[in-house]
JSON list of C-alpha atoms in Angstrom, two decimals:
[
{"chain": "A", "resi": 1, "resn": "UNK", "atom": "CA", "xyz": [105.23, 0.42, 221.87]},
{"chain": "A", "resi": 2, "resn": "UNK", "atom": "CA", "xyz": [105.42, 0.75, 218.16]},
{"chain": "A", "resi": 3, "resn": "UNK", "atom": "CA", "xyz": [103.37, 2.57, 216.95]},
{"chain": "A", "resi": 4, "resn": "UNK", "atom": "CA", "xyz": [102.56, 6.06, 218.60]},
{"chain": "A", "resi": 5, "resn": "UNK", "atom": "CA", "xyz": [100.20, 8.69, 218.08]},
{"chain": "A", "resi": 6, "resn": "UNK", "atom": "CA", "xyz": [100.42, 12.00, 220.00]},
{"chain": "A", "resi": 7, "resn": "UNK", "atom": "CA", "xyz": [97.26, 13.96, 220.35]},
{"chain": "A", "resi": 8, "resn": "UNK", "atom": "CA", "xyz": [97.03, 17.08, 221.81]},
{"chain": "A", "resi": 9, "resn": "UNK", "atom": "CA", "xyz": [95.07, 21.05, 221.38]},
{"chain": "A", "resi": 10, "resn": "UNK", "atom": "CA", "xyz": [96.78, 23.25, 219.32]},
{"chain": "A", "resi": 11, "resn": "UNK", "atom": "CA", "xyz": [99.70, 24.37, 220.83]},
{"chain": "A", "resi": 12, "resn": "UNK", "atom": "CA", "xyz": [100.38, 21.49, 223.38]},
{"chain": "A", "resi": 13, "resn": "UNK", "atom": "CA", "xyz": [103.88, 20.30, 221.86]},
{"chain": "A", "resi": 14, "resn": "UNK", "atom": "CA", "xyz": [102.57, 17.30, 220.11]},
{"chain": "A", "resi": 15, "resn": "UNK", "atom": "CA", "xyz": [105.84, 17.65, 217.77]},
{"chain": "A", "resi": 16, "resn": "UNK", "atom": "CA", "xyz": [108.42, 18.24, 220.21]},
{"chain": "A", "resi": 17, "resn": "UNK", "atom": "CA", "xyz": [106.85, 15.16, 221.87]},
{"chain": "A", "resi": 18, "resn": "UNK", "atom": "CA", "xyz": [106.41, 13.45, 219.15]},
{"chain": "A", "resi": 19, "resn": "UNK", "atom": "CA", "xyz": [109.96, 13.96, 218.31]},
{"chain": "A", "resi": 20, "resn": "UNK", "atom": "CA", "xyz": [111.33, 12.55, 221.43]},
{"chain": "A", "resi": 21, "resn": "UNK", "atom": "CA", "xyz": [109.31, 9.54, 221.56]},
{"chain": "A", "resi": 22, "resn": "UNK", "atom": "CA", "xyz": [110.61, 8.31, 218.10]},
{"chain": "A", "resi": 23, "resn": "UNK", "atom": "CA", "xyz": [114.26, 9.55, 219.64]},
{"chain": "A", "resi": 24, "resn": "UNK", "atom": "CA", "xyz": [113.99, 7.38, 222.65]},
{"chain": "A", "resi": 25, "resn": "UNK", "atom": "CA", "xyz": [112.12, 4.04, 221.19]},
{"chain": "A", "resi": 26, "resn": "UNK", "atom": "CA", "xyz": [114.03, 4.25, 217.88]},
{"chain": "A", "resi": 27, "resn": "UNK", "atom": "CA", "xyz": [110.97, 4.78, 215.68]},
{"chain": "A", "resi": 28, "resn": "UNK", "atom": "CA", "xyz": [110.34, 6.85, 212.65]},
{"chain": "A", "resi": 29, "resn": "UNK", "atom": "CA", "xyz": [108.55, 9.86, 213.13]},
{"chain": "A", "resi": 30, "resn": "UNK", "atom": "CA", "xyz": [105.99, 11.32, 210.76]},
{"chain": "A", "resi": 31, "resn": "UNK", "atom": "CA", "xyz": [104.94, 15.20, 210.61]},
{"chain": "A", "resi": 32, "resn": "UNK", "atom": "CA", "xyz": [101.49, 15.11, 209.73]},
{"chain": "A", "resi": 33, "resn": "UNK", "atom": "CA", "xyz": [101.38, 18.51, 208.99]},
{"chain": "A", "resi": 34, "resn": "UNK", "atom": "CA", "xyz": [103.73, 17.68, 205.91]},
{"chain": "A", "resi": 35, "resn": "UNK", "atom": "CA", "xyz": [100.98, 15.34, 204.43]},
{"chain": "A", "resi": 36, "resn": "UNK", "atom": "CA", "xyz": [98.46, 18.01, 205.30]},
{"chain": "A", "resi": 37, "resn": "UNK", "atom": "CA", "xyz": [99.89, 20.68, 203.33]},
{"chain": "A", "resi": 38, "resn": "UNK", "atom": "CA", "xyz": [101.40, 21.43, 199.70]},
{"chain": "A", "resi": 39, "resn": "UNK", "atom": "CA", "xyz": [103.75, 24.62, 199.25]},
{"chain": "A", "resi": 40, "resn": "UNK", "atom": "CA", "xyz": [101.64, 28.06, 199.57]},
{"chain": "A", "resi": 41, "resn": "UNK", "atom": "CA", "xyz": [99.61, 26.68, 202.13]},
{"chain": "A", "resi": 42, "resn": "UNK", "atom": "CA", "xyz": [97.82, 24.56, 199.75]},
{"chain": "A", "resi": 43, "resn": "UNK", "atom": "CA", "xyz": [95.39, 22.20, 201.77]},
{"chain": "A", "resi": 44, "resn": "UNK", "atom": "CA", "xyz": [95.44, 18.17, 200.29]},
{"chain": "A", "resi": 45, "resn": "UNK", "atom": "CA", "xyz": [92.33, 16.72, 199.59]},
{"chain": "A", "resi": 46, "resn": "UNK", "atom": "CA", "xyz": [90.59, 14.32, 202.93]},
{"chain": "A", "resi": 47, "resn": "UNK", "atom": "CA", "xyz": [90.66, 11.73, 200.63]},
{"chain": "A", "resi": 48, "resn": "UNK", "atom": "CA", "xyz": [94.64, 12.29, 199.78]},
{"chain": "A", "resi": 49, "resn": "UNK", "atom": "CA", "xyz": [95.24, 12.52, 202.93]},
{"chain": "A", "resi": 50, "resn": "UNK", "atom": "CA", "xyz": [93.32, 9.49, 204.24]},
{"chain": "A", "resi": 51, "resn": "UNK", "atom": "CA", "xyz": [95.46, 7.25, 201.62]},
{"chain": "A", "resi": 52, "resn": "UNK", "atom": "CA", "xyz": [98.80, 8.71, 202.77]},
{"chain": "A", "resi": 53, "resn": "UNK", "atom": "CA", "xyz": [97.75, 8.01, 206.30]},
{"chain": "A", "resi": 54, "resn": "UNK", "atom": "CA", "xyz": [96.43, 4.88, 205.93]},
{"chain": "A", "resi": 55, "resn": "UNK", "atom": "CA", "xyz": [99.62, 3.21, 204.14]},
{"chain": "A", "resi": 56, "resn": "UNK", "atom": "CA", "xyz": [102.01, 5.08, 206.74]},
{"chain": "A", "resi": 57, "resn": "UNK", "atom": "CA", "xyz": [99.48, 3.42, 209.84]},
{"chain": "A", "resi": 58, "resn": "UNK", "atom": "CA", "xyz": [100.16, -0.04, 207.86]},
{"chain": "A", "resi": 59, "resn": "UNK", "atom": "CA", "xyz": [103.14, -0.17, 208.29]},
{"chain": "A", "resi": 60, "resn": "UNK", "atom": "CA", "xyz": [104.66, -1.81, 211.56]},
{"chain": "A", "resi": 61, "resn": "UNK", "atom": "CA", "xyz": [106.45, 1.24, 213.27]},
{"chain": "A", "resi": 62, "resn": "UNK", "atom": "CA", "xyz": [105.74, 4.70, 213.59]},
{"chain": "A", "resi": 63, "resn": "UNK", "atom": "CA", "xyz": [104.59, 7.78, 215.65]},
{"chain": "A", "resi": 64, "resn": "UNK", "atom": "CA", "xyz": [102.37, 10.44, 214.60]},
{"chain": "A", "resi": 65, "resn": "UNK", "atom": "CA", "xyz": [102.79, 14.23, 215.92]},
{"chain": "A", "resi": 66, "resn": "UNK", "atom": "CA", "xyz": [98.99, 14.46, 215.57]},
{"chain": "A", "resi": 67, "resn": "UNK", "atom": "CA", "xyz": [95.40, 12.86, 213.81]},
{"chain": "A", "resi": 68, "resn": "UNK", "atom": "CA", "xyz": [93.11, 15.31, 212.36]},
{"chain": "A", "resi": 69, "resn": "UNK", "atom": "CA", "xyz": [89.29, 14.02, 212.66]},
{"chain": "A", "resi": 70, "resn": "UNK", "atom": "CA", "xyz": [88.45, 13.07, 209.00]},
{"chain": "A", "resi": 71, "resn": "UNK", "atom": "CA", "xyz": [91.05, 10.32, 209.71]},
{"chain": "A", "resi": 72, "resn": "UNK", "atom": "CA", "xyz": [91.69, 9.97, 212.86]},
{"chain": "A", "resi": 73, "resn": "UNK", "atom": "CA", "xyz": [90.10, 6.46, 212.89]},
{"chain": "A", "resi": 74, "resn": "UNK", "atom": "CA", "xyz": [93.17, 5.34, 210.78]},
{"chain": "A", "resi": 75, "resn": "UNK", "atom": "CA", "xyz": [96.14, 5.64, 213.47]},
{"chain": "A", "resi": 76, "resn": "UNK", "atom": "CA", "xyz": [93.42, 4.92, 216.32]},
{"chain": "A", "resi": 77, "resn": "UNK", "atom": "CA", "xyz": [92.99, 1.54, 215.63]},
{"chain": "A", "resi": 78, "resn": "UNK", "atom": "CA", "xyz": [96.40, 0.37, 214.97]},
{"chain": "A", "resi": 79, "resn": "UNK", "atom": "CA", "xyz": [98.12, 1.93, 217.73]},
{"chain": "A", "resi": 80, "resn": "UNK", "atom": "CA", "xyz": [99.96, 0.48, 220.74]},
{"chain": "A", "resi": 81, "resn": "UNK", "atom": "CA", "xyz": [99.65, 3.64, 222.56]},
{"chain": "A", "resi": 82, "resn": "UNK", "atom": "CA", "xyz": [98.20, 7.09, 222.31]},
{"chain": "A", "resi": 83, "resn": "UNK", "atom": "CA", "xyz": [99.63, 10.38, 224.07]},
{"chain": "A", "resi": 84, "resn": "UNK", "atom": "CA", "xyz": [96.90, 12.85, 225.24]},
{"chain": "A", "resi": 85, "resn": "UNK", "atom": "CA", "xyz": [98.27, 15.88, 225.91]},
{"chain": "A", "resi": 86, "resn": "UNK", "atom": "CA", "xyz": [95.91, 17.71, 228.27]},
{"chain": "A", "resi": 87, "resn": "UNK", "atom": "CA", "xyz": [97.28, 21.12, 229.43]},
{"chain": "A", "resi": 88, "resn": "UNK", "atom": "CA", "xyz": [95.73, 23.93, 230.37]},
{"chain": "A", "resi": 89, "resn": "UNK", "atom": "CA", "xyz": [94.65, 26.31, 227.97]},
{"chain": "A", "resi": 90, "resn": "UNK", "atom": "CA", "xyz": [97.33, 28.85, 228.92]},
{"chain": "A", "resi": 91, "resn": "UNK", "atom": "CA", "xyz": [100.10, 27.12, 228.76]},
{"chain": "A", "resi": 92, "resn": "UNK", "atom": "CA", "xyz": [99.29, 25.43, 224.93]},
{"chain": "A", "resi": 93, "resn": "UNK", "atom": "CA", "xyz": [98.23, 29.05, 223.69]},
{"chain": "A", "resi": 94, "resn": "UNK", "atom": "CA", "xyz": [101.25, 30.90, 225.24]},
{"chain": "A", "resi": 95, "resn": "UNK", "atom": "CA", "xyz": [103.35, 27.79, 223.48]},
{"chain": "A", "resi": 96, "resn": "UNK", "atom": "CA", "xyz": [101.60, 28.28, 220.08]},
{"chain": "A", "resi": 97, "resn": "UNK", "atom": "CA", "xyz": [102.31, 32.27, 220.30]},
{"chain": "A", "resi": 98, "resn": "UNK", "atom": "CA", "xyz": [105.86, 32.07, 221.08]},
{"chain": "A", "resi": 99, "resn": "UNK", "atom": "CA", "xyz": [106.10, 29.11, 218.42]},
{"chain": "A", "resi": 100, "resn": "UNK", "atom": "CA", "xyz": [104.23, 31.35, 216.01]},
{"chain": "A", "resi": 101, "resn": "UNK", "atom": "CA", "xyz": [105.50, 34.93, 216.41]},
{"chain": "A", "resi": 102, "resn": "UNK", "atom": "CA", "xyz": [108.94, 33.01, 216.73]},
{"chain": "A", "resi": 103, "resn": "UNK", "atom": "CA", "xyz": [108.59, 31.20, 213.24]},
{"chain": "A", "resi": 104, "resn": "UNK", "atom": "CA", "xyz": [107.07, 34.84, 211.77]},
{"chain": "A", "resi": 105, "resn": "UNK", "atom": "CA", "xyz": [110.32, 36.68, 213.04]},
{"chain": "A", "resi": 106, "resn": "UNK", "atom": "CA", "xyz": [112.52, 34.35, 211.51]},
{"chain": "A", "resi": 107, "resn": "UNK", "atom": "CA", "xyz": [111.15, 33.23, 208.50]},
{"chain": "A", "resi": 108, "resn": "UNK", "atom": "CA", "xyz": [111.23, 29.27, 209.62]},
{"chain": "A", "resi": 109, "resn": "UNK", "atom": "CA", "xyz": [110.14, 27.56, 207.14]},
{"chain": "A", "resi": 110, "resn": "UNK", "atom": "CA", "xyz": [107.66, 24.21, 207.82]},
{"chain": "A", "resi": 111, "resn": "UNK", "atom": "CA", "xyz": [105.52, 21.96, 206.45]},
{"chain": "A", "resi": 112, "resn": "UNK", "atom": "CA", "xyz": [106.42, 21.80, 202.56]},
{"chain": "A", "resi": 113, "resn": "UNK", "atom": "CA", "xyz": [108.85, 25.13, 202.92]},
{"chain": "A", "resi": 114, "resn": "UNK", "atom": "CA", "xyz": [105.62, 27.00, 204.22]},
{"chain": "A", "resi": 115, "resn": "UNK", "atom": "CA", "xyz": [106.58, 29.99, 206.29]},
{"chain": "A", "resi": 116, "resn": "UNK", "atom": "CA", "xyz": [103.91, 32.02, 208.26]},
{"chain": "A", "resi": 117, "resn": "UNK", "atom": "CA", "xyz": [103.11, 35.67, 208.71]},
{"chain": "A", "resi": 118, "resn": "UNK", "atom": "CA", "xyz": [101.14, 37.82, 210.58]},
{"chain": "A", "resi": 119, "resn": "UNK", "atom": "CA", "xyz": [98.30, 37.38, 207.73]},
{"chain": "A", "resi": 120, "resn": "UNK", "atom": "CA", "xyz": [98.49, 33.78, 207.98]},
{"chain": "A", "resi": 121, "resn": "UNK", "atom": "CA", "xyz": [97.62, 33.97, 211.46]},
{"chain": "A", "resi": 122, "resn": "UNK", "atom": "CA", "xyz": [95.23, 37.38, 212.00]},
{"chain": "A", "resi": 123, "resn": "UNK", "atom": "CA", "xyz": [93.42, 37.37, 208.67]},
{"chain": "A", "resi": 124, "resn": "UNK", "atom": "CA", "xyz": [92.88, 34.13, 207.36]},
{"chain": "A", "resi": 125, "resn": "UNK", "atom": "CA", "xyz": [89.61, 31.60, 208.64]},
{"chain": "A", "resi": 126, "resn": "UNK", "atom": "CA", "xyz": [91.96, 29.15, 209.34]},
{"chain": "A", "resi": 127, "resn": "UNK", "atom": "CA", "xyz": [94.30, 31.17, 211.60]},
{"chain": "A", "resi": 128, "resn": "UNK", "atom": "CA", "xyz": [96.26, 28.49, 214.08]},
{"chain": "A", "resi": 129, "resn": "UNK", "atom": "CA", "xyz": [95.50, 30.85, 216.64]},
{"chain": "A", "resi": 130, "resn": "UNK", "atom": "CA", "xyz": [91.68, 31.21, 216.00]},
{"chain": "A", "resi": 131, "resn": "UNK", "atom": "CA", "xyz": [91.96, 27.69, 215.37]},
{"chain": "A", "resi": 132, "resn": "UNK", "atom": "CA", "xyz": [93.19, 26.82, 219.23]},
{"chain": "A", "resi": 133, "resn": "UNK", "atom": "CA", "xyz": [90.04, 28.43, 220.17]},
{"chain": "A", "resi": 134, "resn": "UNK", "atom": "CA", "xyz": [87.70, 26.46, 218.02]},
{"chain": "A", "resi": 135, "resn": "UNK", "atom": "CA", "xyz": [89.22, 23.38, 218.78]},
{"chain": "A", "resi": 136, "resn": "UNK", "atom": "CA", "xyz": [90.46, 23.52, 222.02]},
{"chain": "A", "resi": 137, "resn": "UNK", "atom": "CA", "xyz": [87.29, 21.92, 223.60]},
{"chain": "A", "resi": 138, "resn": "UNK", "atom": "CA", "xyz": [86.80, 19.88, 221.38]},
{"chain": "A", "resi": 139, "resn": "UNK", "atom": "CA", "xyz": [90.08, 18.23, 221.47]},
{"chain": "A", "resi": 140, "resn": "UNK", "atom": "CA", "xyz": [90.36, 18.34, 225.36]},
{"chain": "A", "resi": 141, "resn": "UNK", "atom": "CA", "xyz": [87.37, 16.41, 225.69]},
{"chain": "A", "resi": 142, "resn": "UNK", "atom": "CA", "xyz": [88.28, 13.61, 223.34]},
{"chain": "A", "resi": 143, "resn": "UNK", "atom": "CA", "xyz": [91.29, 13.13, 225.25]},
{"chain": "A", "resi": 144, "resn": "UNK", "atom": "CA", "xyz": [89.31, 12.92, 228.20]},
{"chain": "A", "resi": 145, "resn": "UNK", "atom": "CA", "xyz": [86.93, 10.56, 227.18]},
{"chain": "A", "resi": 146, "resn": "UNK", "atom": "CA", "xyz": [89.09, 8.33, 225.62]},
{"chain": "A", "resi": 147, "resn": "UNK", "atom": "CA", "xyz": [90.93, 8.10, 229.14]},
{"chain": "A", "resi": 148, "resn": "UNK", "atom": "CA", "xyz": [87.86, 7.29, 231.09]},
{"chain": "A", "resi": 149, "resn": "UNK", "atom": "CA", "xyz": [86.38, 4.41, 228.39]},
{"chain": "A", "resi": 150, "resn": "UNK", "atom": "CA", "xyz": [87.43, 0.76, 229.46]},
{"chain": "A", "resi": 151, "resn": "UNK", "atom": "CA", "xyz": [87.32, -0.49, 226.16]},
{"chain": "A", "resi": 152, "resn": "UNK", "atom": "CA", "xyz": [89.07, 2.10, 224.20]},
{"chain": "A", "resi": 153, "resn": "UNK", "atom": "CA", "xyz": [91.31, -0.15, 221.94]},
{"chain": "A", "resi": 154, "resn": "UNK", "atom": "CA", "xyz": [94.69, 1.21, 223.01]},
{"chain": "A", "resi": 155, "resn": "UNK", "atom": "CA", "xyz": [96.63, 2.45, 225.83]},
{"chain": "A", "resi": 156, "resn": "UNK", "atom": "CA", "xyz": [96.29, 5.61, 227.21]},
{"chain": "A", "resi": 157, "resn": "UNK", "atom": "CA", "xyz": [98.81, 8.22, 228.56]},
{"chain": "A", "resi": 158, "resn": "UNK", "atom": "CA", "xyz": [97.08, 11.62, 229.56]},
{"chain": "A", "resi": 159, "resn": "UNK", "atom": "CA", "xyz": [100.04, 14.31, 230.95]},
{"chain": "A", "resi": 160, "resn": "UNK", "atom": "CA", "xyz": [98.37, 17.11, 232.40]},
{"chain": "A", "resi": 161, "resn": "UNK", "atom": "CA", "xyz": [101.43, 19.68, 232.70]},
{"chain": "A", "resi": 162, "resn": "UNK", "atom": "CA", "xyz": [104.95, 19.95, 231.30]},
{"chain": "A", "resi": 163, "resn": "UNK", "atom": "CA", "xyz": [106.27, 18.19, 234.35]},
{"chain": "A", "resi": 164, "resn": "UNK", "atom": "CA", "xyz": [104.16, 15.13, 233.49]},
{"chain": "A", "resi": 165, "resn": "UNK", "atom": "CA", "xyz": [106.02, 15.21, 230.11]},
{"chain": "A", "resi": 166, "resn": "UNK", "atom": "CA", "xyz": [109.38, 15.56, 231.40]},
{"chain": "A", "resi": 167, "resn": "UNK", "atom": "CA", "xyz": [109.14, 12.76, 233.81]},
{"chain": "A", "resi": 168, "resn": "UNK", "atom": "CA", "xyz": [107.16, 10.61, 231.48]},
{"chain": "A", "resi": 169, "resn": "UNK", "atom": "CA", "xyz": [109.55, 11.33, 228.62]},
{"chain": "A", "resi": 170, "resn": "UNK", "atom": "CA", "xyz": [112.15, 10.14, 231.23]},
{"chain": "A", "resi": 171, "resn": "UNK", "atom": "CA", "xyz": [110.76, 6.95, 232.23]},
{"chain": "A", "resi": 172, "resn": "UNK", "atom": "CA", "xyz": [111.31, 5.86, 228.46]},
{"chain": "A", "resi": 173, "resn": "UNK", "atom": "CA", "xyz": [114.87, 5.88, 228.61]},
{"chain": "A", "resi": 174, "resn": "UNK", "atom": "CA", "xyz": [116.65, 5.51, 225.66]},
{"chain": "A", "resi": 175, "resn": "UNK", "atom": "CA", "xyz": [116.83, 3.29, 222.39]},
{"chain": "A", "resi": 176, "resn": "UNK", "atom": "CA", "xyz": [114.14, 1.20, 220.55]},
{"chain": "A", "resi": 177, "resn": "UNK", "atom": "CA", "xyz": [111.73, 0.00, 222.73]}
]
């Protein structure tokens, strides 16, 4: 396993995960979201963000703390394995409001030294939280399809609960793979 992506809903812990998969195998990790976004929560161009992508996915080693669809073809067909994260609605949404009102409280910056507020997430069209709920199917079912096809071009993980994680998480042990 070299090259990782982690897919998950909104919410899931696709980071967190991401983050300890590149810990334990030795890997680089990229944050997509920081190729996603400029400062002021300035969106980059599909096209931008399909180059940036598709020279990180050429490279030899890496895992990815997400895909978004207008690219997600890039990291699917050069990875070695792909994380589905496929929990239940309640437990990715309480996550991503903790995360949220957590990072609003204290200021925390992300993704190009973005920080976001209670505007960011009850006013604006693309709210993370009204987000979950648009996506959330959408997303789920992916992961479950891609689990169930035979000739889907990598291998599969699907953790259902933050059990699964732990112990799969554990089963990596540590240092590159």
């Amino acid at each position: 396993m070299r090259r990782v992506l982690v897919y998950g809903v909104t919410g899931s812990g696709k980071s967190t995960l991401a983050r300890l998969v590149a810990e334990r195998l030795g890997l680089p990790l990229v944050e997509v979201d920081e190729l996603t976004w400029e400062p002021g929560w300035v969106p980059v161009p599909k096209e931008v963000q399909r180059e940036r992508i598709t020279a990180i996915c050429a490279g030899d080693d890496w895992v990815l703390d997400h895909a978004y669809g207008s690219w997600l073809d890039v990291p699917l067909a050069r990875a070695d394995l792909v994380v589905g994260l496929d929990l239940p609605r309640l437990t990715s949404l309480s996550r991503l409001v903790r995360r949220t009102l957590g990072r609003i409280v204290h200021r925390t910056p992300i993704c190009n030294g973005n920080v976001e507020s209670f505007r960011e997430i009850f006013l604006r069209r693309d709210s993370i939280l009204l987000w979950h709920f648009k996506s959330f199917a959408r997303k789920r079912a992916r992961i479950r399809r891609w689990a169930a096809d035979p000739s889907f071009p990598s291998t599969m993980v699907v953790l259902r609960s933050p059990a699964e994680v732990e112990q799969w998480v554990a089963s990596l042990g540590t240092g590159p793979a």
